Short mmCIF file of C-alpha atoms in Angstrom, two decimals:
data_model
loop_
_atom_site.label_atom_id
_atom_site.label_comp_id
_atom_site.label_asym_id
_atom_site.label_seq_id
_atom_site.Cartn_x
_atom_site.Cartn_y
_atom_site.Cartn_z
CA MET A 1 17.57 -24.73 -10.17
CA PRO A 2 20.25 -22.08 -9.69
CA HIS A 3 19.63 -18.54 -10.85
CA PRO A 4 21.76 -15.41 -10.69
CA ASP A 5 20.75 -12.61 -8.37
CA ASN A 6 20.49 -10.28 -11.37
CA PRO A 7 19.53 -12.55 -14.28
CA THR A 8 19.40 -9.73 -16.84
CA ASP A 9 22.74 -8.09 -16.01
CA ALA A 10 25.06 -7.87 -19.03
CA PHE A 11 22.39 -9.55 -21.18
CA GLU A 12 21.45 -8.11 -24.58
CA PRO A 13 17.92 -9.24 -25.53
CA ARG A 14 17.09 -10.42 -29.05
CA SER A 15 13.36 -9.73 -28.64
CA ALA A 16 11.73 -6.36 -28.04
CA ILE A 17 9.41 -7.79 -25.38
CA THR A 18 12.31 -9.01 -23.23
CA ARG A 19 13.81 -5.55 -23.45
CA THR A 20 10.46 -3.98 -22.47
CA LEU A 21 9.95 -6.30 -19.49
CA VAL A 22 13.46 -5.60 -18.21
CA GLU A 23 13.42 -1.87 -18.90
CA ARG A 24 10.11 -1.33 -17.13
CA GLY A 25 11.06 -3.41 -14.09
CA TYR A 26 8.88 -6.51 -14.41
CA VAL A 27 11.70 -9.08 -14.17
CA ASN A 28 12.95 -10.42 -10.87
CA GLN A 29 14.04 -14.04 -11.34
CA VAL A 30 14.22 -16.12 -14.54
CA THR A 31 15.07 -19.78 -14.94
CA ASP A 32 16.84 -19.11 -18.26
CA VAL A 33 16.69 -15.54 -19.57
CA ALA A 34 18.56 -16.28 -22.81
CA GLY A 35 16.34 -19.28 -23.46
CA ILE A 36 13.02 -17.48 -23.04
CA ASP A 37 14.34 -14.51 -25.02
CA SER A 38 15.08 -16.83 -27.96
CA VAL A 39 11.60 -18.35 -27.71
CA PHE A 40 10.03 -14.86 -27.68
CA ALA A 41 11.99 -13.96 -30.80
CA ALA A 42 10.86 -17.10 -32.65
CA GLY A 43 7.08 -16.62 -32.58
CA VAL A 44 3.90 -16.46 -30.49
CA VAL A 45 4.45 -17.79 -26.96
CA PRO A 46 1.57 -18.85 -24.68
CA VAL A 47 2.29 -17.48 -21.17
CA TYR A 48 0.29 -18.12 -18.02
CA ALA A 49 -0.10 -16.59 -14.59
CA GLY A 50 -2.29 -18.05 -11.86
CA PHE A 51 -4.55 -16.31 -9.34
CA ASP A 52 -6.31 -18.04 -6.47
CA ALA A 53 -9.85 -16.92 -5.65
CA THR A 54 -9.25 -16.03 -2.00
CA ALA A 55 -11.33 -12.82 -2.22
CA ASP A 56 -13.94 -11.40 -4.60
CA SER A 57 -11.50 -8.77 -5.86
CA LEU A 58 -7.81 -8.57 -6.61
CA HIS A 59 -5.74 -5.74 -5.10
CA VAL A 60 -2.99 -3.62 -6.61
CA GLY A 61 -0.34 -6.04 -5.40
CA HIS A 62 -1.68 -8.49 -8.02
CA LEU A 63 -1.27 -6.03 -10.87
CA MET A 64 2.43 -6.73 -11.53
CA PRO A 65 1.98 -10.09 -13.29
CA ILE A 66 -1.24 -8.87 -14.94
CA MET A 67 0.53 -5.84 -16.40
CA ALA A 68 3.36 -8.12 -17.55
CA LEU A 69 0.76 -10.27 -19.34
CA ARG A 70 -0.63 -7.09 -20.91
CA ARG A 71 2.83 -6.12 -22.24
CA LEU A 72 3.29 -9.64 -23.61
CA GLN A 73 -0.05 -9.51 -25.40
CA GLN A 74 0.79 -6.12 -26.89
CA ALA A 75 3.95 -7.76 -28.27
CA GLY A 76 1.92 -10.52 -29.94
CA HIS A 77 2.12 -13.28 -27.34
CA LYS A 78 -0.81 -15.17 -25.82
CA PRO A 79 -1.82 -14.63 -22.17
CA ILE A 80 -3.43 -17.47 -20.25
CA VAL A 81 -5.18 -16.39 -17.05
CA LEU A 82 -5.50 -19.35 -14.71
CA ILE A 83 -8.12 -18.97 -11.97
CA GLY A 84 -7.36 -21.28 -9.07
CA GLY A 85 -10.80 -22.71 -8.43
CA GLY A 86 -9.09 -25.94 -7.38
CA THR A 87 -5.96 -24.67 -5.62
CA THR A 88 -7.99 -22.13 -3.63
CA ARG A 89 -9.36 -25.12 -1.75
CA ILE A 90 -5.80 -25.89 -0.56
CA GLY A 91 -4.14 -22.51 -0.02
CA ASP A 92 -0.62 -21.50 -1.01
CA PRO A 93 1.67 -21.53 2.06
CA SER A 94 4.38 -19.43 0.38
CA PHE A 95 5.83 -16.96 2.90
CA ARG A 96 2.73 -17.12 5.10
CA SER A 97 2.90 -17.70 8.84
CA ALA A 98 -0.44 -19.52 9.00
CA ALA A 99 -2.76 -21.51 6.76
CA ARG A 100 -5.34 -19.64 4.69
CA PRO A 101 -8.94 -19.97 5.88
CA MET A 102 -10.85 -22.77 4.17
CA LEU A 103 -13.52 -21.44 1.80
CA SER A 104 -16.76 -23.14 0.79
CA GLU A 105 -17.56 -24.00 -2.82
CA ASP A 106 -20.09 -21.14 -2.96
CA GLU A 107 -17.56 -18.65 -1.57
CA ILE A 108 -14.97 -19.72 -4.16
CA ALA A 109 -17.52 -19.40 -6.98
CA THR A 110 -18.44 -15.89 -5.83
CA ASN A 111 -14.79 -14.89 -5.66
CA VAL A 112 -14.05 -16.31 -9.12
CA ALA A 113 -16.86 -14.20 -10.58
CA GLY A 114 -15.51 -11.09 -8.85
CA ILE A 115 -11.88 -11.34 -9.93
CA ARG A 116 -12.71 -11.94 -13.60
CA LYS A 117 -13.53 -8.25 -13.98
CA VAL A 118 -10.02 -6.82 -13.82
CA PHE A 119 -8.68 -9.22 -16.44
CA GLU A 120 -11.41 -8.23 -18.88
CA ARG A 121 -10.34 -4.59 -18.51
CA LEU A 122 -6.61 -5.15 -18.97
CA LEU A 123 -6.47 -8.01 -21.50
CA THR A 124 -8.22 -8.74 -24.80
CA PHE A 125 -9.99 -12.10 -24.79
CA GLY A 126 -11.01 -14.04 -27.88
CA ASP A 127 -10.08 -16.82 -30.30
CA GLY A 128 -7.17 -15.17 -32.12
CA PRO A 129 -3.51 -16.28 -31.88
CA SER A 130 -2.64 -13.61 -29.30
CA ASP A 131 -6.05 -13.29 -27.66
CA ALA A 132 -6.14 -14.07 -23.96
CA VAL A 133 -7.97 -17.11 -22.59
CA MET A 134 -9.17 -17.82 -19.06
CA VAL A 135 -9.08 -21.28 -17.53
CA ASN A 136 -9.99 -22.72 -14.14
CA ASN A 137 -7.74 -25.41 -12.67
CA ALA A 138 -10.76 -26.99 -10.95
CA ASP A 139 -11.54 -28.40 -14.42
CA TRP A 140 -8.68 -30.86 -14.10
CA LEU A 141 -7.69 -30.89 -10.42
CA ASP A 142 -11.20 -31.80 -9.25
CA ARG A 143 -11.11 -34.88 -11.47
CA MET A 144 -7.61 -36.00 -10.52
CA ALA A 145 -7.40 -39.38 -8.79
CA TRP A 146 -5.18 -39.43 -5.71
CA ILE A 147 -3.36 -42.67 -6.57
CA ASP A 148 -2.78 -41.50 -10.14
CA MET A 149 -1.36 -38.22 -8.90
CA LEU A 150 1.03 -39.99 -6.53
CA ARG A 151 2.18 -42.43 -9.21
CA ASP A 152 2.39 -40.08 -12.19
CA VAL A 153 3.41 -36.79 -10.57
CA GLY A 154 4.42 -37.28 -6.94
CA LYS A 155 7.32 -39.58 -7.80
CA HIS A 156 9.09 -36.69 -9.55
CA PHE A 157 9.20 -34.50 -6.43
CA SER A 158 11.98 -34.77 -3.87
CA VAL A 159 10.80 -33.94 -0.36
CA ASN A 160 14.38 -32.95 0.48
CA ARG A 161 14.31 -30.37 -2.30
CA MET A 162 10.84 -29.11 -1.42
CA LEU A 163 12.05 -28.50 2.14
CA SER A 164 14.94 -26.43 0.79
CA PHE A 165 12.74 -23.73 -0.77
CA ASP A 166 12.61 -20.49 1.20
CA SER A 167 8.81 -20.45 1.38
CA VAL A 168 8.85 -23.79 3.24
CA LYS A 169 12.03 -23.22 5.26
CA THR A 170 10.68 -19.97 6.67
CA ARG A 171 7.66 -21.71 8.19
CA LEU A 172 9.75 -24.54 9.61
CA GLU A 173 12.50 -22.32 11.00
CA HIS A 174 9.91 -20.29 12.88
CA GLN A 175 8.32 -23.52 14.13
CA GLU A 176 5.06 -22.58 12.43
CA ASN A 177 2.74 -25.38 11.42
CA LEU A 178 2.83 -26.46 7.77
CA SER A 179 0.07 -28.95 7.06
CA PHE A 180 0.41 -31.82 4.60
CA LEU A 181 -2.49 -30.20 2.74
CA GLU A 182 -0.47 -27.01 2.14
CA PHE A 183 2.70 -28.97 1.39
CA ASN A 184 0.91 -30.40 -1.67
CA TYR A 185 0.29 -26.94 -3.14
CA MET A 186 3.63 -26.90 -4.96
CA ILE A 187 2.77 -30.18 -6.68
CA LEU A 188 -0.67 -28.97 -7.74
CA GLN A 189 0.78 -25.77 -9.23
CA ALA A 190 3.26 -27.88 -11.19
CA VAL A 191 0.36 -29.98 -12.49
CA ASP A 192 -1.26 -26.75 -13.74
CA PHE A 193 1.82 -25.97 -15.83
CA LEU A 194 1.90 -29.53 -17.17
CA GLU A 195 -1.79 -29.39 -18.10
CA LEU A 196 -1.47 -26.01 -19.82
CA PHE A 197 1.59 -27.19 -21.74
CA ARG A 198 -0.38 -30.16 -23.04
CA ARG A 199 -3.50 -28.12 -23.83
CA THR A 200 -2.02 -24.93 -25.22
CA GLY A 201 1.74 -25.36 -25.64
CA CYS A 202 2.34 -22.92 -22.77
CA ARG A 203 6.08 -22.24 -22.43
CA LEU A 204 6.33 -19.67 -19.63
CA GLN A 205 4.83 -19.30 -16.17
CA LEU A 206 4.72 -15.83 -14.58
CA GLY A 207 4.24 -15.20 -10.88
CA GLY A 208 5.14 -12.96 -7.98
CA GLY A 209 8.50 -13.23 -6.27
CA ASP A 210 7.04 -15.50 -3.57
CA GLN A 211 6.16 -18.05 -6.27
CA TRP A 212 9.74 -18.90 -7.29
CA GLY A 213 9.89 -22.31 -5.61
CA ASN A 214 6.51 -23.35 -6.99
CA ILE A 215 7.41 -22.17 -10.50
CA VAL A 216 10.75 -23.97 -10.51
CA GLY A 217 8.93 -27.14 -9.45
CA GLY A 218 6.70 -26.88 -12.53
CA VAL A 219 9.61 -26.24 -14.88
CA ASP A 220 11.38 -29.30 -13.52
CA LEU A 221 8.25 -31.48 -13.78
CA LEU A 222 7.81 -30.57 -17.47
CA ARG A 223 11.42 -31.51 -18.15
CA ARG A 224 11.05 -34.87 -16.40
CA ILE A 225 7.67 -35.92 -17.83
CA GLU A 226 7.57 -34.26 -21.26
CA GLY A 227 11.26 -33.64 -21.92
CA ALA A 228 10.13 -30.07 -22.62
CA GLU A 229 12.11 -26.87 -22.31
CA VAL A 230 9.84 -24.44 -20.51
CA PHE A 231 10.59 -21.38 -18.44
CA GLY A 232 9.68 -19.55 -15.26
CA MET A 233 9.81 -15.85 -14.46
CA THR A 234 8.89 -13.89 -11.34
CA THR A 235 8.00 -10.24 -11.02
CA PRO A 236 9.30 -8.33 -7.98
CA LEU A 237 7.27 -8.31 -4.80
CA LEU A 238 6.67 -4.62 -4.96
CA THR A 239 7.24 -2.43 -1.96
CA THR A 240 7.21 1.34 -1.68
CA ALA A 241 10.43 3.30 -1.23
CA SER A 242 9.77 3.29 2.52
CA GLY A 243 9.49 -0.50 2.57
CA VAL A 244 5.70 -0.92 2.78
CA LYS A 245 4.29 -3.84 0.81
CA MET A 246 2.19 -2.68 -2.15
CA GLY A 247 -1.52 -3.34 -2.00
CA LYS A 248 -2.01 -2.41 1.64
CA THR A 249 -2.80 0.82 3.47
CA ALA A 250 -3.61 1.56 7.09
CA ALA A 251 -7.29 1.13 6.24
CA GLY A 252 -6.81 -2.20 4.42
CA ALA A 253 -6.22 -3.58 0.95
CA VAL A 254 -6.27 -1.34 -2.14
CA TRP A 255 -8.87 -3.32 -4.07
CA VAL A 256 -9.28 -2.94 -7.82
CA ASN A 257 -13.05 -3.66 -7.96
CA GLU A 258 -15.13 -0.52 -7.51
CA ASP A 259 -17.60 -2.30 -5.22
CA ARG A 260 -14.74 -2.85 -2.75
CA LEU A 261 -12.92 0.49 -3.19
CA SER A 262 -14.24 3.58 -4.95
CA PRO A 263 -12.40 4.84 -8.07
CA TYR A 264 -11.77 8.04 -6.12
CA ASP A 265 -9.93 6.20 -3.33
CA TYR A 266 -8.08 4.17 -5.93
CA TRP A 267 -7.00 7.41 -7.64
CA GLN A 268 -5.92 8.82 -4.28
CA PHE A 269 -3.73 5.78 -3.60
CA TRP A 270 -1.62 6.58 -6.66
CA ARG A 271 -1.76 10.34 -6.11
CA ASN A 272 -0.28 9.81 -2.63
CA ALA A 273 2.71 7.83 -3.93
CA GLU A 274 6.03 8.66 -2.34
CA ASP A 275 8.25 10.93 -4.43
CA ALA A 276 10.87 8.20 -4.85
CA ASP A 277 8.29 5.78 -6.29
CA VAL A 278 6.71 7.90 -9.01
CA VAL A 279 8.99 7.00 -11.93
CA ARG A 280 8.98 3.31 -11.06
CA PHE A 281 5.18 3.23 -10.81
CA LEU A 282 4.81 5.10 -14.10
CA LYS A 283 6.90 2.40 -15.80
CA LEU A 284 5.00 -0.47 -14.22
CA PHE A 285 1.40 0.71 -14.07
CA THR A 286 0.90 3.08 -17.02
CA GLU A 287 1.20 2.93 -20.81
CA LEU A 288 3.34 6.06 -21.05
CA PRO A 289 6.49 5.61 -23.17
CA ILE A 290 9.82 5.39 -21.38
CA ASP A 291 11.21 8.64 -22.77
CA GLU A 292 8.17 10.58 -21.52
CA ILE A 293 8.45 8.92 -18.10
CA GLU A 294 12.09 9.91 -17.89
CA ARG A 295 11.15 13.50 -18.75
CA LEU A 296 8.42 13.51 -16.10
CA GLY A 297 10.89 12.03 -13.62
CA ARG A 298 12.97 15.20 -13.75
CA ALA A 299 10.16 17.23 -12.15
CA GLU A 300 10.76 18.74 -8.74
CA GLY A 301 8.79 20.67 -6.13
CA ALA A 302 5.28 21.69 -7.16
CA GLU A 303 5.77 20.16 -10.62
CA LEU A 304 6.08 16.74 -8.99
CA ASN A 305 2.50 17.03 -7.72
CA ALA A 306 1.32 17.36 -11.32
CA VAL A 307 3.31 14.23 -12.22
CA LYS A 308 1.65 12.36 -9.37
CA GLU A 309 -1.74 13.39 -10.73
CA ARG A 310 -0.66 12.08 -14.12
CA LEU A 311 0.29 8.77 -12.50
CA ALA A 312 -3.08 8.60 -10.71
CA ASN A 313 -4.99 9.44 -13.89
CA GLU A 314 -3.18 6.89 -16.05
CA ALA A 315 -3.30 4.08 -13.49
CA THR A 316 -6.97 4.68 -12.67
CA ALA A 317 -7.97 4.91 -16.33
CA LEU A 318 -6.47 1.48 -17.02
CA VAL A 319 -8.50 -0.22 -14.28
CA HIS A 320 -11.66 1.92 -14.00
CA GLY A 321 -11.80 3.80 -17.31
CA ALA A 322 -10.93 7.32 -18.41
CA ASP A 323 -14.23 8.82 -17.22
CA ALA A 324 -13.72 7.52 -13.68
CA ALA A 325 -10.17 8.90 -13.64
CA ARG A 326 -11.34 12.35 -14.76
CA GLN A 327 -14.13 12.35 -12.17
CA ALA A 328 -11.71 11.35 -9.41
CA GLN A 329 -9.30 14.13 -10.36
CA GLU A 330 -12.10 16.70 -10.43
CA THR A 331 -13.44 15.48 -7.08
CA ALA A 332 -9.98 15.78 -5.54
CA ARG A 333 -9.50 19.30 -6.88
CA GLN A 334 -12.87 20.40 -5.49
CA ALA A 335 -12.18 18.84 -2.10
CA PHE A 336 -8.63 20.16 -1.79
CA GLY A 337 -8.99 23.45 -3.61
CA GLN A 338 -12.40 24.67 -2.45
CA GLY A 339 -12.69 22.99 0.94
CA GLN A 340 -16.17 21.64 0.17
CA ALA A 341 -17.77 18.23 0.42
CA ALA A 342 -17.62 17.33 -3.26
CA GLU A 343 -19.73 14.88 -5.24
CA GLY A 344 -17.86 11.65 -5.86
CA LEU A 345 -16.14 11.43 -2.47
CA PRO A 346 -16.67 8.22 -0.50
CA ALA A 347 -19.89 8.63 1.46
CA VAL A 348 -21.19 7.37 4.80
CA ALA A 349 -24.99 7.50 5.05
CA LEU A 350 -26.44 7.83 8.55
CA SER A 351 -29.82 6.47 9.51
CA GLU A 352 -32.50 8.87 10.72
CA GLU A 353 -31.85 7.78 14.30
CA GLU A 354 -28.09 8.24 13.92
CA ARG A 355 -28.51 11.74 12.49
CA GLY A 356 -30.31 12.84 15.65
CA ASP A 357 -28.56 10.81 18.34
CA GLY A 358 -25.11 11.04 16.82
CA VAL A 359 -22.45 8.51 15.88
CA ALA A 360 -19.04 8.15 17.48
CA LEU A 361 -16.34 9.78 15.37
CA THR A 362 -14.17 6.68 15.77
CA ASP A 363 -16.96 4.56 14.26
CA LEU A 364 -17.32 6.97 11.32
CA LEU A 365 -13.60 6.79 10.55
CA VAL A 366 -13.83 2.99 10.39
CA ARG A 367 -17.04 3.04 8.32
CA ALA A 368 -15.45 5.51 5.87
CA GLY A 369 -12.45 3.20 5.40
CA MET A 370 -10.07 5.75 6.92
CA ALA A 371 -9.07 3.51 9.81
CA SER A 372 -9.02 -0.24 10.18
CA SER A 373 -10.10 -0.18 13.85
CA LYS A 374 -11.38 2.14 16.56
CA SER A 375 -7.99 2.11 18.26
CA GLU A 376 -6.34 3.27 15.05
CA ALA A 377 -9.00 5.99 14.74
CA ARG A 378 -8.25 7.18 18.28
CA ARG A 379 -4.55 7.40 17.46
CA ALA A 380 -5.32 9.51 14.39
CA ILE A 381 -7.48 11.85 16.47
CA ALA A 382 -4.82 12.09 19.18
CA GLY A 383 -2.30 13.03 16.50
CA ARG A 384 -4.55 15.93 15.37
CA GLY A 385 -4.98 14.30 11.97
CA VAL A 386 -8.80 14.26 11.87
CA ARG A 387 -10.96 17.21 10.79
CA ILE A 388 -14.68 17.84 10.41
CA ASP A 389 -15.44 20.49 7.78
CA GLY A 390 -11.84 21.63 8.04
CA GLU A 391 -11.77 21.93 11.84
CA VAL A 392 -9.34 19.72 13.78
CA VAL A 393 -11.01 17.36 16.27
CA GLU A 394 -9.01 16.52 19.38
CA ASP A 395 -11.54 14.58 21.47
CA ALA A 396 -11.70 10.87 20.60
CA GLU A 397 -15.13 10.65 22.29
CA THR A 398 -16.70 13.13 19.86
CA MET A 399 -20.21 12.26 18.66
CA VAL A 400 -21.11 13.41 15.15
CA THR A 401 -24.65 14.57 14.33
CA ILE A 402 -26.15 15.91 11.11
CA VAL A 403 -28.23 19.05 11.68
CA SER A 404 -28.68 20.24 8.10
CA GLY A 405 -26.52 19.39 5.08
CA PRO A 406 -23.69 16.83 4.74
CA ILE A 407 -20.36 17.30 6.48
CA ARG A 408 -16.86 16.57 5.24
CA LEU A 409 -14.70 14.16 7.25
CA SER A 410 -10.95 14.36 6.62
CA LEU A 411 -7.93 12.34 7.68
CA GLY A 412 -4.66 14.07 6.96
CA ARG A 413 -4.49 16.36 3.95
CA LYS A 414 -5.57 13.94 1.24
CA ARG A 415 -8.26 11.59 2.54
CA HIS A 416 -11.85 12.80 2.64
CA ALA A 417 -15.36 11.40 2.91
CA VAL A 418 -18.87 12.81 3.04
CA VAL A 419 -21.14 12.05 5.99
CA LYS A 420 -24.78 12.59 5.09
#
C-alpha cells in the first residue's frame, strides 16, 4: 500500500485530534490520513496498539504509541490495549537480526502482569464509551485451528508481497535466518486487527515505525475479508538528536516500572536530555500546552537547565506520580548542590563480609546500574569519569570498603548512587 514520505504535508485536518497528533509529532506513516481524519471527526473511534510481553516492564521506547493512545482518549476516542500473550510465543522479526528467545508460559504470564502497570497509570479503564479496555490475543490465537487459519486467512497473503517489506528484506539481504515461525507473525498480527474489528469495531491500529509492514497487512486483510475501511498509523521510532535509539543507555534499558529502574534514575534520564531534544520531548511526553512548550523552547544557557528539570518532572509525574517526581528532583538537588549522599539515590547494600574485605569498584559500578559490564566500568575509570565521595578514581583495580557511614559513587556529573 503506497504512502507518501510526509503523509501530513499540505493537509488541513478536520478533527482536533488529528491536528494534535501531527503538531506534537506522533505521526510517521498513515495508510490514509484524510480517511482517518474524517472518521475521527464523525464520532468515537476504537483504536488499538499491541505490546508483546517480552519483559516484565516496558521501557521509554514503548511510550510513543501509549502517549498517542492517551491523546486519543482525551479527545473522546476509545483505546484498546492488546497484550500479546499469544504472539509473544512467536516473536516479531521486524528489523531484528536474530529470533527472540522463546519464553515459557509462566514467563509470559509474569511479564503480562508486569507491563499492565504502565497502562493503568496513563489510561483510564472502564465500561464507558471512551474508557480503555485491555485484551490478550492468547484468548483467540490459542484456540485457532491451523487448517482454519490457512484456509480463512493465509489465502489472502501473498508471499511475494510479504518478502517485499523492509523488515523481511533486511534479514534476507544480510543472509540472516528468518524462521517460518517468525514469518507467520505478520499474519497473526493481522488476525488481531480482524478480531478486534469484529469484537469492538476497531478502525485504527497504532504501532511503532518498525510495524508498518505488519499494520498494512492487517488493513489489507480487513478489506479483503470484511470489505471494511480501516486504517493504520505508525509513530516515529524515536532517536535522540545524536542518533541514539530511545529507551537505551550505556547501562541498559530505561524501564518504566520502579522495580526495574528507580524513579530517581528515570527522572535523571529526562534531565540529561540533549539540548536539541528538549522541545520535542516536551511535546511527546508531557501534558504541557504547545504555546508554553514553545515559550520554554526559547530558553538558553542556565535557563535551559531549568527547562530540562521541568521536562524531567512532568515526564516522571506521568509514569511514577507527582510525589516521586518531587522526591527525585529534591534528591538530585541535594546530590549535585551539597555534594552529599542523599536519601532517594539508587543504593548498593554490601554484606558484612564485603564491607570488611572490600568489593571491586568495577563490580560496584555494574551493581549500581552505571555500567553494563566490567569492561565498560574500566573504560569509565580510565576516562577519569568515576568518583568516590567527590574524589576521582584512576585505578580500575580499586577495592571499595565501608569503614563508617555510606559513601557516594558517581559516574560523570549526573549519575550517583549510595554504597552502604
